[in-house]
Amino acid sequence: MDFLQQLGLEQENKGVSTGSTWIDSKGAKLESFSPVDGKLIGTVISADKAAYDVSMEKALAAFKEWRMWPAPKRGEIVRQFGEALREKKEPLGKLVSYEMGKSLQEGLGEVQEMIDICDFAVGLSRQLYGLSMHSERPLHRMYEQWHPLGVVGIISAFNFPVAVWSWNTALAWICGDVCIWKPSEKTPLCGIACQKIIAEVFAKNNVPEGVSCLVQGGREIGEWLSNDTNIPLISATGSTRMGKAVSTAVAARLGRSILELGGNNAIIISQHADLDMSLIGAVFGAVGTAGQRCTSTRRLIIHESVYDTFKNKLINAYKQLSIGDPLDSKNHVGPLIDKDAVKLYLDSIEKCKQQGGNFVVEGGILEGAGYESGCYVKPCIAEVTNDLGIVQHETFAPILYLIKYKTIEEAIVLQNGVPQGLSSAIMTLNIRESELFLSQAGSDCGIANVNIGTSGAEIGGAFGGEKETGGGRESGSDAWKAYMRRQTNTINWSTNLPLAQGIKFHI
C-alpha cells in the first residue's frame, strides 16, 4: 500500500478543497472499501452546503484572474500537470486499480489518458481559433472570437475515476475556465489524489486558489451543481437516469450541459471478418474492466454463416479467462465495483432467462480464497433476440448477448435498435460493408469503428454519443468549443455608419 502514502492519502481525509486549501465540512462520511479485497482504504468527509458555498466563492474569484492569463501560459500550467502525472503514474494507476477494481494495466492506461489529454491541451492553447468573415458593408471587418465561459462543474463516474475529470479540466483550464469537481462517491480517494497532484503544480506557478475545486459527496452535491446559476456548464458522466435529472435541472436555468451517459454497444461480426482478430476485440470489449466501461461490448451481432463457429471460439476463450486480484497482471478480469453492482448483475441474468435468453456460458458469484470481497463474478454469454427488455437496457457487468443476422442491412438495424448510441463496430474485410456501416445509412452512434472493438477511445477524437447517451462530446477534435462562449465582432473603420441589409435610416 505504499502508493497511498506516495499520493498523500491518509486514513481520514477532508473532501473539500479549493486547491492548496482543504476546508472543514460537516457532511456525511464516505467510506471507500476496495472491491479487490473488501478492506477499508480510507474515509472522506463530504461537503456540506457551507463548504460548497466557500468553494464556489473561491472559484468565482479565481475566474476573474485566471481568464486574463494568456492561453499559452495556461497551457504551460497544464504541461506541468502532465509532467507531474508522469511522475505519479505508477502510484495513481495502482490507486485506480485498487479503489475501482480494474486491472493494473487499465489503471496505468487511464493515467496515460490523463497525460495524453494534457499534451493535447498544451498544443490547443495556441489554437483557440476564430473565423474571419467578409462583411456586406464597405470598410467593415467582421470576425468571431472565443472567450472563457466561467465555472465548469464536473460530475464523474466510478468506472473512470480520474481520466474523465482530466478530459474536462485540461480543456477547460486552457480555455480560461475554472473547475469544480464532484467525483463518484464510490471512488473518492482518487479525487483527493488528483487534487493534491494539481495543487502542487498550481502552488509552484502562483495559480489563483479556486481554479481547481473539489467537492466530495453524494447525489445532493450533483443537485447543488446542477441548480447553481453560477455554473454556465455542467459536464456529467454516468447513467442515463442521472443524466436526465442533470439535463432537466440545467436546462431549467438555461445552462449548458455535456452529457456522457449509457452505452449499449454492439460489434457486427460479418461473414467476411477475420474471426481470430474479431475474437480479441469482442472478448476484451465484453470483459475488460469487468464490463464496467460505457464503451463495453454488450452485444455481438453475428452473421448466421459464422455464428456457430464464432460462438464456439468465444466459449473456449471464456474458459481461459483468469479472474482475480486486478493488481496481479496474470488476471484478465477483476471485481465489480461493489455488492450493489453484483446484485444488478444477478438480477439481469435472471431477467434474461425469464425473457427467453439461453446462456451458453453461465454466470455466478465467485467465492473462496481471493474472492472475499464478494464482488467477483463470472463473465457470461447468452443467446438472445435484440427486442428482449434486458437487451435494450445497459447492464454495467460482464454479460454478453449473441444475436444472429442474415444481411448487413438487417445487422445495422439491429445495431441501431437500442435507446443508446455511444460506440459501435463492424468486423469485416469487405469494403462495401464497412463503408455502408460508416455512412449516413449506417451506425447511429457517436463512435463507429471498423476492425477494432467498441471499447476505448483515443483522446484525439471527440468522445461521446447520441440518443440516450446524451449527445455530449469531450476530449479531442473541436470539443474545446463547448467550454467557451462564441462572440461575433464587427468593426467599422469608415467615416460612415451604413446599416446592415441596406436599410436607410435618416434623422
Short mmCIF file of N, CA, C and O in Angstrom, two decimals, residues 29-118:
data_model
loop_
_atom_site.label_atom_id
_atom_site.label_comp_id
_atom_site.label_asym_id
_atom_site.label_seq_id
_atom_site.Cartn_x
_atom_site.Cartn_y
_atom_site.Cartn_z
N LYS A 29 -19.82 11.00 6.16
CA LYS A 29 -18.53 10.34 5.99
C LYS A 29 -18.65 9.27 4.90
O LYS A 29 -19.49 8.37 4.97
N LEU A 30 -17.80 9.39 3.86
CA LEU A 30 -17.74 8.38 2.81
C LEU A 30 -16.67 7.36 3.17
O LEU A 30 -15.53 7.73 3.49
N GLU A 31 -17.02 6.09 3.13
CA GLU A 31 -16.07 5.02 3.40
C GLU A 31 -15.73 4.33 2.08
O GLU A 31 -16.63 3.86 1.38
N SER A 32 -14.46 4.31 1.74
CA SER A 32 -14.03 3.69 0.50
C SER A 32 -13.48 2.30 0.77
O SER A 32 -12.40 2.14 1.33
N PHE A 33 -14.27 1.29 0.40
CA PHE A 33 -13.85 -0.10 0.52
C PHE A 33 -13.36 -0.58 -0.84
O PHE A 33 -14.00 -0.34 -1.86
N SER A 34 -12.23 -1.27 -0.86
CA SER A 34 -11.73 -1.81 -2.12
C SER A 34 -12.53 -3.04 -2.54
O SER A 34 -12.71 -3.96 -1.74
N PRO A 35 -13.00 -3.08 -3.78
CA PRO A 35 -13.66 -4.30 -4.26
C PRO A 35 -12.67 -5.44 -4.48
O PRO A 35 -13.08 -6.58 -4.69
N VAL A 36 -11.37 -5.11 -4.43
CA VAL A 36 -10.34 -6.14 -4.63
C VAL A 36 -10.32 -7.12 -3.46
O VAL A 36 -10.33 -8.34 -3.65
N ASP A 37 -10.32 -6.58 -2.22
CA ASP A 37 -10.23 -7.45 -1.04
C ASP A 37 -11.25 -7.11 0.04
O ASP A 37 -11.26 -7.72 1.10
N GLY A 38 -12.10 -6.13 -0.22
CA GLY A 38 -13.14 -5.77 0.74
C GLY A 38 -12.66 -4.92 1.89
O GLY A 38 -13.44 -4.60 2.79
N LYS A 39 -11.41 -4.53 1.90
CA LYS A 39 -10.85 -3.77 3.02
C LYS A 39 -11.14 -2.28 2.89
O LYS A 39 -11.23 -1.74 1.79
N LEU A 40 -11.26 -1.62 4.05
CA LEU A 40 -11.45 -0.18 4.08
C LEU A 40 -10.13 0.50 3.72
O LEU A 40 -9.12 0.29 4.39
N ILE A 41 -10.14 1.31 2.68
CA ILE A 41 -8.92 2.03 2.27
C ILE A 41 -8.78 3.31 3.07
O ILE A 41 -7.71 3.66 3.55
N GLY A 42 -9.88 4.04 3.20
CA GLY A 42 -9.86 5.30 3.91
C GLY A 42 -11.23 5.93 3.90
O GLY A 42 -12.16 5.45 3.25
N THR A 43 -11.38 7.02 4.63
CA THR A 43 -12.65 7.73 4.70
C THR A 43 -12.47 9.17 4.21
O THR A 43 -11.36 9.72 4.24
N VAL A 44 -13.59 9.76 3.78
CA VAL A 44 -13.59 11.11 3.26
C VAL A 44 -14.82 11.82 3.81
O VAL A 44 -15.93 11.27 3.78
N ILE A 45 -14.65 13.05 4.30
CA ILE A 45 -15.76 13.84 4.79
C ILE A 45 -16.36 14.63 3.62
O ILE A 45 -15.68 15.43 2.98
N SER A 46 -17.65 14.40 3.37
CA SER A 46 -18.33 15.07 2.26
C SER A 46 -18.49 16.57 2.51
O SER A 46 -18.39 17.05 3.65
N ALA A 47 -18.82 17.27 1.45
CA ALA A 47 -19.11 18.70 1.55
C ALA A 47 -20.49 18.91 2.16
O ALA A 47 -21.43 18.16 1.88
N ASP A 48 -20.60 19.91 3.02
CA ASP A 48 -21.91 20.42 3.40
C ASP A 48 -22.14 21.69 2.58
O ASP A 48 -21.27 22.13 1.83
N LYS A 49 -23.32 22.28 2.71
CA LYS A 49 -23.65 23.43 1.86
C LYS A 49 -22.72 24.61 2.13
O LYS A 49 -22.34 25.34 1.19
N ALA A 50 -22.33 24.79 3.37
CA ALA A 50 -21.45 25.92 3.69
C ALA A 50 -20.09 25.76 3.01
O ALA A 50 -19.54 26.72 2.44
N ALA A 51 -19.54 24.54 3.05
CA ALA A 51 -18.25 24.29 2.40
C ALA A 51 -18.37 24.42 0.88
O ALA A 51 -17.47 24.94 0.21
N TYR A 52 -19.49 23.96 0.34
CA TYR A 52 -19.74 24.11 -1.10
C TYR A 52 -19.75 25.59 -1.46
O TYR A 52 -19.14 26.01 -2.46
N ASP A 53 -20.44 26.39 -0.68
CA ASP A 53 -20.54 27.82 -0.98
C ASP A 53 -19.18 28.51 -0.93
O ASP A 53 -18.88 29.39 -1.75
N VAL A 54 -18.34 28.10 0.03
CA VAL A 54 -16.99 28.67 0.11
C VAL A 54 -16.20 28.32 -1.16
O VAL A 54 -15.49 29.17 -1.73
N SER A 55 -16.32 27.08 -1.61
CA SER A 55 -15.63 26.65 -2.83
C SER A 55 -16.10 27.45 -4.03
O SER A 55 -15.28 27.89 -4.86
N MET A 56 -17.39 27.68 -4.13
CA MET A 56 -17.92 28.44 -5.26
C MET A 56 -17.43 29.88 -5.23
O MET A 56 -17.08 30.46 -6.27
N GLU A 57 -17.40 30.48 -4.04
CA GLU A 57 -16.89 31.85 -3.93
C GLU A 57 -15.44 31.94 -4.41
O GLU A 57 -15.06 32.87 -5.13
N LYS A 58 -14.63 30.96 -4.02
CA LYS A 58 -13.24 30.94 -4.44
C LYS A 58 -13.13 30.76 -5.96
O LYS A 58 -12.30 31.39 -6.63
N ALA A 59 -13.97 29.87 -6.52
CA ALA A 59 -13.94 29.62 -7.95
C ALA A 59 -14.30 30.87 -8.74
O ALA A 59 -13.65 31.21 -9.74
N LEU A 60 -15.34 31.56 -8.30
CA LEU A 60 -15.77 32.77 -8.99
C LEU A 60 -14.70 33.86 -8.95
O LEU A 60 -14.45 34.56 -9.94
N ALA A 61 -14.05 34.00 -7.80
CA ALA A 61 -12.98 34.99 -7.68
C ALA A 61 -11.78 34.61 -8.54
O ALA A 61 -11.16 35.47 -9.20
N ALA A 62 -11.44 33.32 -8.54
CA ALA A 62 -10.29 32.86 -9.32
C ALA A 62 -10.51 33.06 -10.81
O ALA A 62 -9.58 33.38 -11.56
N PHE A 63 -11.74 32.88 -11.28
CA PHE A 63 -12.03 33.02 -12.71
C PHE A 63 -11.69 34.41 -13.21
O PHE A 63 -11.16 34.58 -14.32
N LYS A 64 -11.95 35.42 -12.41
CA LYS A 64 -11.69 36.79 -12.84
C LYS A 64 -10.21 37.02 -13.13
O LYS A 64 -9.86 37.81 -14.01
N GLU A 65 -9.36 36.33 -12.38
CA GLU A 65 -7.92 36.45 -12.63
C GLU A 65 -7.44 35.48 -13.70
O GLU A 65 -6.69 35.85 -14.61
N TRP A 66 -7.86 34.24 -13.60
CA TRP A 66 -7.38 33.17 -14.49
C TRP A 66 -7.71 33.46 -15.95
O TRP A 66 -6.91 33.19 -16.85
N ARG A 67 -8.88 34.04 -16.23
CA ARG A 67 -9.29 34.30 -17.61
C ARG A 67 -8.38 35.32 -18.28
O ARG A 67 -8.33 35.41 -19.51
N MET A 68 -7.65 36.12 -17.48
CA MET A 68 -6.77 37.13 -18.04
C MET A 68 -5.37 36.60 -18.32
O MET A 68 -4.56 37.30 -18.94
N TRP A 69 -5.05 35.40 -17.84
CA TRP A 69 -3.78 34.79 -18.20
C TRP A 69 -3.79 34.46 -19.68
O TRP A 69 -4.79 33.93 -20.19
N PRO A 70 -2.72 34.72 -20.42
CA PRO A 70 -2.68 34.31 -21.83
C PRO A 70 -2.86 32.81 -21.96
O PRO A 70 -2.36 32.03 -21.14
N ALA A 71 -3.62 32.39 -22.97
CA ALA A 71 -3.91 30.97 -23.14
C ALA A 71 -2.64 30.11 -23.21
O ALA A 71 -2.60 29.03 -22.59
N PRO A 72 -1.58 30.51 -23.92
CA PRO A 72 -0.36 29.68 -23.91
C PRO A 72 0.26 29.55 -22.52
O PRO A 72 0.86 28.52 -22.21
N LYS A 73 0.11 30.59 -21.69
CA LYS A 73 0.62 30.48 -20.32
C LYS A 73 -0.21 29.49 -19.52
O LYS A 73 0.32 28.70 -18.72
N ARG A 74 -1.53 29.50 -19.74
CA ARG A 74 -2.37 28.49 -19.10
C ARG A 74 -1.99 27.09 -19.60
O ARG A 74 -1.97 26.12 -18.85
N GLY A 75 -1.64 27.01 -20.89
CA GLY A 75 -1.19 25.74 -21.45
C GLY A 75 0.09 25.25 -20.79
O GLY A 75 0.28 24.03 -20.61
N GLU A 76 0.96 26.16 -20.43
CA GLU A 76 2.20 25.76 -19.75
C GLU A 76 1.90 25.13 -18.40
O GLU A 76 2.58 24.18 -17.98
N ILE A 77 0.89 25.64 -17.71
CA ILE A 77 0.49 25.03 -16.42
C ILE A 77 0.00 23.61 -16.65
O ILE A 77 0.35 22.68 -15.90
N VAL A 78 -0.80 23.41 -17.69
CA VAL A 78 -1.31 22.08 -18.00
C VAL A 78 -0.16 21.15 -18.41
O VAL A 78 -0.16 19.96 -18.10
N ARG A 79 0.85 21.71 -19.10
CA ARG A 79 2.02 20.89 -19.46
C ARG A 79 2.71 20.38 -18.21
O ARG A 79 3.08 19.19 -18.12
N GLN A 80 2.86 21.25 -17.23
CA GLN A 80 3.49 20.83 -15.97
C GLN A 80 2.63 19.81 -15.23
O GLN A 80 3.15 18.91 -14.57
N PHE A 81 1.33 19.93 -15.34
CA PHE A 81 0.43 18.93 -14.75
C PHE A 81 0.68 17.57 -15.40
O PHE A 81 0.75 16.54 -14.70
N GLY A 82 0.84 17.56 -16.72
CA GLY A 82 1.16 16.30 -17.41
C GLY A 82 2.46 15.70 -16.92
O GLY A 82 2.57 14.47 -16.77
N GLU A 83 3.45 16.53 -16.66
CA GLU A 83 4.73 16.03 -16.15
C GLU A 83 4.57 15.47 -14.74
O GLU A 83 5.16 14.43 -14.40
N ALA A 84 3.77 16.13 -13.92
CA ALA A 84 3.52 15.63 -12.57
C ALA A 84 2.81 14.27 -12.62
O ALA A 84 3.09 13.38 -11.80
N LEU A 85 1.92 14.12 -13.57
CA LEU A 85 1.22 12.84 -13.73
C LEU A 85 2.18 11.74 -14.18
O LEU A 85 2.05 10.58 -13.77
N ARG A 86 3.15 12.09 -15.00
CA ARG A 86 4.16 11.11 -15.40
C ARG A 86 4.93 10.60 -14.17
O ARG A 86 5.23 9.41 -14.06
N GLU A 87 5.24 11.52 -13.28
CA GLU A 87 5.97 11.14 -12.07
C GLU A 87 5.12 10.27 -11.14
O GLU A 87 5.64 9.39 -10.45
N LYS A 88 3.82 10.52 -11.14
CA LYS A 88 2.92 9.80 -10.22
C LYS A 88 2.11 8.72 -10.94
O LYS A 88 1.15 8.21 -10.37
N LYS A 89 2.51 8.36 -12.15
CA LYS A 89 1.71 7.42 -12.93
C LYS A 89 1.53 6.08 -12.22
O LYS A 89 0.42 5.55 -12.15
N GLU A 90 2.62 5.53 -11.68
CA GLU A 90 2.52 4.21 -11.07
C GLU A 90 1.65 4.22 -9.81
O GLU A 90 0.71 3.41 -9.70
N PRO A 91 1.90 5.10 -8.84
CA PRO A 91 1.03 5.07 -7.66
C PRO A 91 -0.42 5.42 -7.96
O PRO A 91 -1.34 4.82 -7.39
N LEU A 92 -0.65 6.39 -8.86
CA LEU A 92 -2.03 6.76 -9.19
C LEU A 92 -2.73 5.62 -9.94
O LEU A 92 -3.91 5.33 -9.68
N GLY A 93 -1.99 4.96 -10.83
CA GLY A 93 -2.56 3.81 -11.53
C GLY A 93 -2.93 2.69 -10.58
O GLY A 93 -3.96 2.02 -10.73
N LYS A 94 -2.08 2.47 -9.57
CA LYS A 94 -2.38 1.44 -8.57
C LYS A 94 -3.60 1.81 -7.74
O LYS A 94 -4.43 0.95 -7.41
N LEU A 95 -3.72 3.09 -7.39
CA LEU A 95 -4.89 3.52 -6.64
C LEU A 95 -6.16 3.31 -7.44
O LEU A 95 -7.17 2.82 -6.91
N VAL A 96 -6.13 3.68 -8.71
CA VAL A 96 -7.30 3.47 -9.58
C VAL A 96 -7.68 1.99 -9.59
O VAL A 96 -8.85 1.62 -9.45
N SER A 97 -6.68 1.14 -9.75
CA SER A 97 -6.92 -0.31 -9.78
C SER A 97 -7.49 -0.80 -8.46
O SER A 97 -8.45 -1.59 -8.44
N TYR A 98 -6.92 -0.36 -7.35
CA TYR A 98 -7.31 -0.87 -6.04
C TYR A 98 -8.66 -0.32 -5.58
O TYR A 98 -9.47 -1.04 -4.99
N GLU A 99 -8.91 0.97 -5.84
CA GLU A 99 -10.17 1.55 -5.36
C GLU A 99 -11.33 1.23 -6.28
O GLU A 99 -12.47 1.06 -5.82
N MET A 100 -11.08 1.13 -7.60
CA MET A 100 -12.16 0.88 -8.54
C MET A 100 -12.30 -0.59 -8.91
O MET A 100 -13.40 -1.09 -9.11
N GLY A 101 -11.16 -1.30 -9.02
CA GLY A 101 -11.21 -2.73 -9.31
C GLY A 101 -10.77 -3.12 -10.70
O GLY A 101 -10.72 -4.31 -11.03
N LYS A 102 -10.41 -2.15 -11.56
CA LYS A 102 -9.94 -2.52 -12.90
C LYS A 102 -8.51 -3.03 -12.82
O LYS A 102 -7.80 -2.80 -11.83
N SER A 103 -8.06 -3.70 -13.87
CA SER A 103 -6.72 -4.28 -13.87
C SER A 103 -5.67 -3.18 -13.73
O SER A 103 -5.90 -2.02 -14.11
N LEU A 104 -4.52 -3.54 -13.22
CA LEU A 104 -3.45 -2.55 -13.06
C LEU A 104 -3.08 -1.94 -14.39
O LEU A 104 -2.83 -0.73 -14.49
N GLN A 105 -3.02 -2.76 -15.44
CA GLN A 105 -2.67 -2.22 -16.75
C GLN A 105 -3.70 -1.19 -17.22
O GLN A 105 -3.36 -0.18 -17.82
N GLU A 106 -4.97 -1.46 -16.91
CA GLU A 106 -6.01 -0.49 -17.26
C GLU A 106 -5.90 0.76 -16.38
O GLU A 106 -6.17 1.88 -16.85
N GLY A 107 -5.53 0.58 -15.12
CA GLY A 107 -5.34 1.73 -14.24
C GLY A 107 -4.22 2.63 -14.73
O GLY A 107 -4.35 3.86 -14.78
N LEU A 108 -3.11 2.01 -15.11
CA LEU A 108 -1.99 2.78 -15.68
C LEU A 108 -2.40 3.42 -16.99
O LEU A 108 -2.01 4.55 -17.30
N GLY A 109 -3.19 2.69 -17.78
CA GLY A 109 -3.66 3.24 -19.05
C GLY A 109 -4.56 4.44 -18.85
O GLY A 109 -4.55 5.38 -19.66
N GLU A 110 -5.34 4.42 -17.79
CA GLU A 110 -6.20 5.57 -17.51
C GLU A 110 -5.37 6.80 -17.17
O GLU A 110 -5.67 7.91 -17.63
N VAL A 111 -4.32 6.63 -16.39
CA VAL A 111 -3.43 7.76 -16.09
C VAL A 111 -2.73 8.24 -17.37
O VAL A 111 -2.53 9.44 -17.57
N GLN A 112 -2.40 7.30 -18.24
CA GLN A 112 -1.80 7.70 -19.51
C GLN A 112 -2.76 8.56 -20.32
O GLN A 112 -2.33 9.50 -21.01
N GLU A 113 -4.06 8.27 -20.25
CA GLU A 113 -5.04 9.12 -20.92
C GLU A 113 -4.98 10.54 -20.37
O GLU A 113 -5.13 11.52 -21.11
N MET A 114 -4.78 10.66 -19.07
CA MET A 114 -4.65 11.99 -18.46
C MET A 114 -3.44 12.72 -19.03
O MET A 114 -3.50 13.91 -19.35
N ILE A 115 -2.34 12.00 -19.14
CA ILE A 115 -1.11 12.59 -19.69
C ILE A 115 -1.33 13.01 -21.14
O ILE A 115 -0.93 14.10 -21.57
N ASP A 116 -2.00 12.15 -21.89
CA ASP A 116 -2.24 12.43 -23.31
C ASP A 116 -3.12 13.67 -23.49
O ASP A 116 -2.87 14.48 -24.39
N ILE A 117 -4.15 13.81 -22.66
CA ILE A 117 -5.03 14.97 -22.83
C ILE A 117 -4.30 16.25 -22.43
O ILE A 117 -4.54 17.32 -23.01
N CYS A 118 -3.37 16.15 -21.50
CA CYS A 118 -2.55 17.32 -21.17
C CYS A 118 -1.70 17.73 -22.36
O CYS A 118 -1.61 18.91 -22.71
#
